[in-house]
């Protein structure tokens, strides 16, 4: 479906690891933040910026438009990647691609 990342207030352990396995970046709002509290306009594009790459326990910046006012805003997100192996899965595009590359080499 072309999904590259999911942003939410929290993850169940198995759901988060399944996303990583499929090559989808799990991102989480910081405590107390949510789509509603930030008033994110669902009709406008959201930009995700990974200034230091996708790293275990790293941070990403999300730029969005505030609903009602149209003002550009941003917030910091937590990258929910726990290990260097998960970093590699995401870099390659998921576990399937990781395994196929290992078989080929």
PDB file of C-alpha atoms in Angstrom:
ATOM      1  CA  UNK A   1       0.000   0.000   0.000  1.00  0.00           C
ATOM      2  CA  UNK A   2       3.013   2.279   0.085  1.00  0.00           C
ATOM      3  CA  UNK A   3       2.912   2.951   3.838  1.00  0.00           C
ATOM      4  CA  UNK A   4       6.354   4.070   4.986  1.00  0.00           C
ATOM      5  CA  UNK A   5       5.666   5.091   8.596  1.00  0.00           C
ATOM      6  CA  UNK A   6       2.988   4.963  11.292  1.00  0.00           C
ATOM      7  CA  UNK A   7       2.629   7.631  13.993  1.00  0.00           C
ATOM      8  CA  UNK A   8       0.615   6.864  17.133  1.00  0.00           C
ATOM      9  CA  UNK A   9       0.475   7.432  20.897  1.00  0.00           C
ATOM     10  CA  UNK A  10       1.764   3.922  21.698  1.00  0.00           C
ATOM     11  CA  UNK A  11       2.452   0.418  20.396  1.00  0.00           C
ATOM     12  CA  UNK A  12       1.826  -3.089  21.550  1.00  0.00           C
ATOM     13  CA  UNK A  13       5.136  -4.999  21.449  1.00  0.00           C
ATOM     14  CA  UNK A  14       4.064  -7.417  18.703  1.00  0.00           C
ATOM     15  CA  UNK A  15       2.484  -4.711  16.544  1.00  0.00           C
ATOM     16  CA  UNK A  16       5.637  -2.581  16.674  1.00  0.00           C
ATOM     17  CA  UNK A  17       7.897  -5.506  15.766  1.00  0.00           C
ATOM     18  CA  UNK A  18       5.554  -6.544  12.925  1.00  0.00           C
ATOM     19  CA  UNK A  19       5.776  -3.039  11.446  1.00  0.00           C
ATOM     20  CA  UNK A  20       9.585  -3.138  11.572  1.00  0.00           C
ATOM     21  CA  UNK A  21       9.501  -6.583   9.957  1.00  0.00           C
ATOM     22  CA  UNK A  22       7.431  -5.169   7.091  1.00  0.00           C
ATOM     23  CA  UNK A  23       9.780  -2.213   6.652  1.00  0.00           C
ATOM     24  CA  UNK A  24       7.365   0.354   8.143  1.00  0.00           C
ATOM     25  CA  UNK A  25       8.893   2.896  10.549  1.00  0.00           C
ATOM     26  CA  UNK A  26       7.062   2.964  13.909  1.00  0.00           C
ATOM     27  CA  UNK A  27       6.954   6.505  15.289  1.00  0.00           C
ATOM     28  CA  UNK A  28       5.413   7.576  18.573  1.00  0.00           C
ATOM     29  CA  UNK A  29       4.242  10.900  19.962  1.00  0.00           C
ATOM     30  CA  UNK A  30       5.966  12.069  23.117  1.00  0.00           C
ATOM     31  CA  UNK A  31       3.989  11.710  26.374  1.00  0.00           C
ATOM     32  CA  UNK A  32       0.818  13.774  26.408  1.00  0.00           C
ATOM     33  CA  UNK A  33       0.780  14.451  22.669  1.00  0.00           C
ATOM     34  CA  UNK A  34      -1.623  13.016  20.115  1.00  0.00           C
ATOM     35  CA  UNK A  35      -3.237  13.912  16.807  1.00  0.00           C
ATOM     36  CA  UNK A  36      -6.067  15.542  18.740  1.00  0.00           C
ATOM     37  CA  UNK A  37      -3.931  17.510  21.211  1.00  0.00           C
ATOM     38  CA  UNK A  38      -1.741  18.847  18.392  1.00  0.00           C
ATOM     39  CA  UNK A  39      -4.820  19.603  16.231  1.00  0.00           C
ATOM     40  CA  UNK A  40      -3.268  18.033  13.131  1.00  0.00           C
ATOM     41  CA  UNK A  41      -5.210  18.783   9.945  1.00  0.00           C
ATOM     42  CA  UNK A  42      -5.837  15.368   8.316  1.00  0.00           C
ATOM     43  CA  UNK A  43      -6.450  17.024   4.946  1.00  0.00           C
ATOM     44  CA  UNK A  44      -2.903  18.409   4.721  1.00  0.00           C
ATOM     45  CA  UNK A  45       0.398  16.673   4.078  1.00  0.00           C
ATOM     46  CA  UNK A  46       2.644  15.659   6.946  1.00  0.00           C
ATOM     47  CA  UNK A  47       6.428  15.749   6.521  1.00  0.00           C
ATOM     48  CA  UNK A  48       8.727  13.480   8.517  1.00  0.00           C
ATOM     49  CA  UNK A  49      12.364  14.484   8.868  1.00  0.00           C
ATOM     50  CA  UNK A  50      15.060  12.088  10.084  1.00  0.00           C
ATOM     51  CA  UNK A  51      18.037  14.421  10.539  1.00  0.00           C
ATOM     52  CA  UNK A  52      20.224  11.726  12.130  1.00  0.00           C
ATOM     53  CA  UNK A  53      18.746   8.813  10.199  1.00  0.00           C
ATOM     54  CA  UNK A  54      16.595   6.008  11.510  1.00  0.00           C
ATOM     55  CA  UNK A  55      18.348   4.952  14.702  1.00  0.00           C
ATOM     56  CA  UNK A  56      17.353   2.929  17.754  1.00  0.00           C
ATOM     57  CA  UNK A  57      15.707   5.275  20.265  1.00  0.00           C
ATOM     58  CA  UNK A  58      16.274   8.187  17.877  1.00  0.00           C
ATOM     59  CA  UNK A  59      14.107  11.192  17.178  1.00  0.00           C
ATOM     60  CA  UNK A  60      12.303  12.478  14.113  1.00  0.00           C
ATOM     61  CA  UNK A  61      10.636  15.795  13.394  1.00  0.00           C
ATOM     62  CA  UNK A  62       7.081  15.961  12.080  1.00  0.00           C
ATOM     63  CA  UNK A  63       5.929  19.086  10.255  1.00  0.00           C
ATOM     64  CA  UNK A  64       2.159  19.481   9.926  1.00  0.00           C
ATOM     65  CA  UNK A  65      -0.612  22.029   9.504  1.00  0.00           C
ATOM     66  CA  UNK A  66      -2.807  22.933  12.474  1.00  0.00           C
ATOM     67  CA  UNK A  67      -6.497  22.335  11.830  1.00  0.00           C
ATOM     68  CA  UNK A  68      -8.644  25.445  11.986  1.00  0.00           C
ATOM     69  CA  UNK A  69      -5.804  27.968  11.844  1.00  0.00           C
ATOM     70  CA  UNK A  70      -3.798  26.630   8.899  1.00  0.00           C
ATOM     71  CA  UNK A  71      -0.591  27.459  10.785  1.00  0.00           C
ATOM     72  CA  UNK A  72       2.493  25.346  10.079  1.00  0.00           C
ATOM     73  CA  UNK A  73       3.650  23.524  13.223  1.00  0.00           C
ATOM     74  CA  UNK A  74       6.092  20.815  14.186  1.00  0.00           C
ATOM     75  CA  UNK A  75       6.719  18.299  16.944  1.00  0.00           C
ATOM     76  CA  UNK A  76       9.347  15.758  17.871  1.00  0.00           C
ATOM     77  CA  UNK A  77       8.565  12.044  17.573  1.00  0.00           C
ATOM     78  CA  UNK A  78      10.243   8.997  19.078  1.00  0.00           C
ATOM     79  CA  UNK A  79      11.575   6.444  16.584  1.00  0.00           C
ATOM     80  CA  UNK A  80      10.436   3.108  18.043  1.00  0.00           C
ATOM     81  CA  UNK A  81      13.334   1.041  16.716  1.00  0.00           C
ATOM     82  CA  UNK A  82      15.002  -0.903  19.514  1.00  0.00           C
ATOM     83  CA  UNK A  83      18.102  -2.576  18.067  1.00  0.00           C
ATOM     84  CA  UNK A  84      20.741  -2.196  15.337  1.00  0.00           C
ATOM     85  CA  UNK A  85      19.246  -5.298  13.663  1.00  0.00           C
ATOM     86  CA  UNK A  86      15.884  -3.520  13.402  1.00  0.00           C
ATOM     87  CA  UNK A  87      17.683  -0.497  11.942  1.00  0.00           C
ATOM     88  CA  UNK A  88      19.063  -2.810   9.249  1.00  0.00           C
ATOM     89  CA  UNK A  89      15.627  -4.334   8.545  1.00  0.00           C
ATOM     90  CA  UNK A  90      14.230  -0.853   7.950  1.00  0.00           C
ATOM     91  CA  UNK A  91      17.203   0.260   5.849  1.00  0.00           C
ATOM     92  CA  UNK A  92      16.712  -2.726   3.544  1.00  0.00           C
ATOM     93  CA  UNK A  93      12.898  -2.654   3.505  1.00  0.00           C
ATOM     94  CA  UNK A  94      11.904  -5.414   5.920  1.00  0.00           C
ATOM     95  CA  UNK A  95      12.778  -8.922   7.059  1.00  0.00           C
ATOM     96  CA  UNK A  96      11.922 -10.578   3.727  1.00  0.00           C
ATOM     97  CA  UNK A  97      14.397  -8.393   1.823  1.00  0.00           C
ATOM     98  CA  UNK A  98      16.968  -8.939   4.591  1.00  0.00           C
ATOM     99  CA  UNK A  99      16.671 -12.735   4.307  1.00  0.00           C
ATOM    100  CA  UNK A 100      16.697 -12.672   0.489  1.00  0.00           C
ATOM    101  CA  UNK A 101      19.894 -10.602   0.478  1.00  0.00           C
ATOM    102  CA  UNK A 102      21.527 -13.077   2.847  1.00  0.00           C
ATOM    103  CA  UNK A 103      20.505 -16.020   0.614  1.00  0.00           C
ATOM    104  CA  UNK A 104      21.825 -14.340  -2.519  1.00  0.00           C
ATOM    105  CA  UNK A 105      25.163 -13.440  -0.944  1.00  0.00           C
TER     106      UNK A 105
END
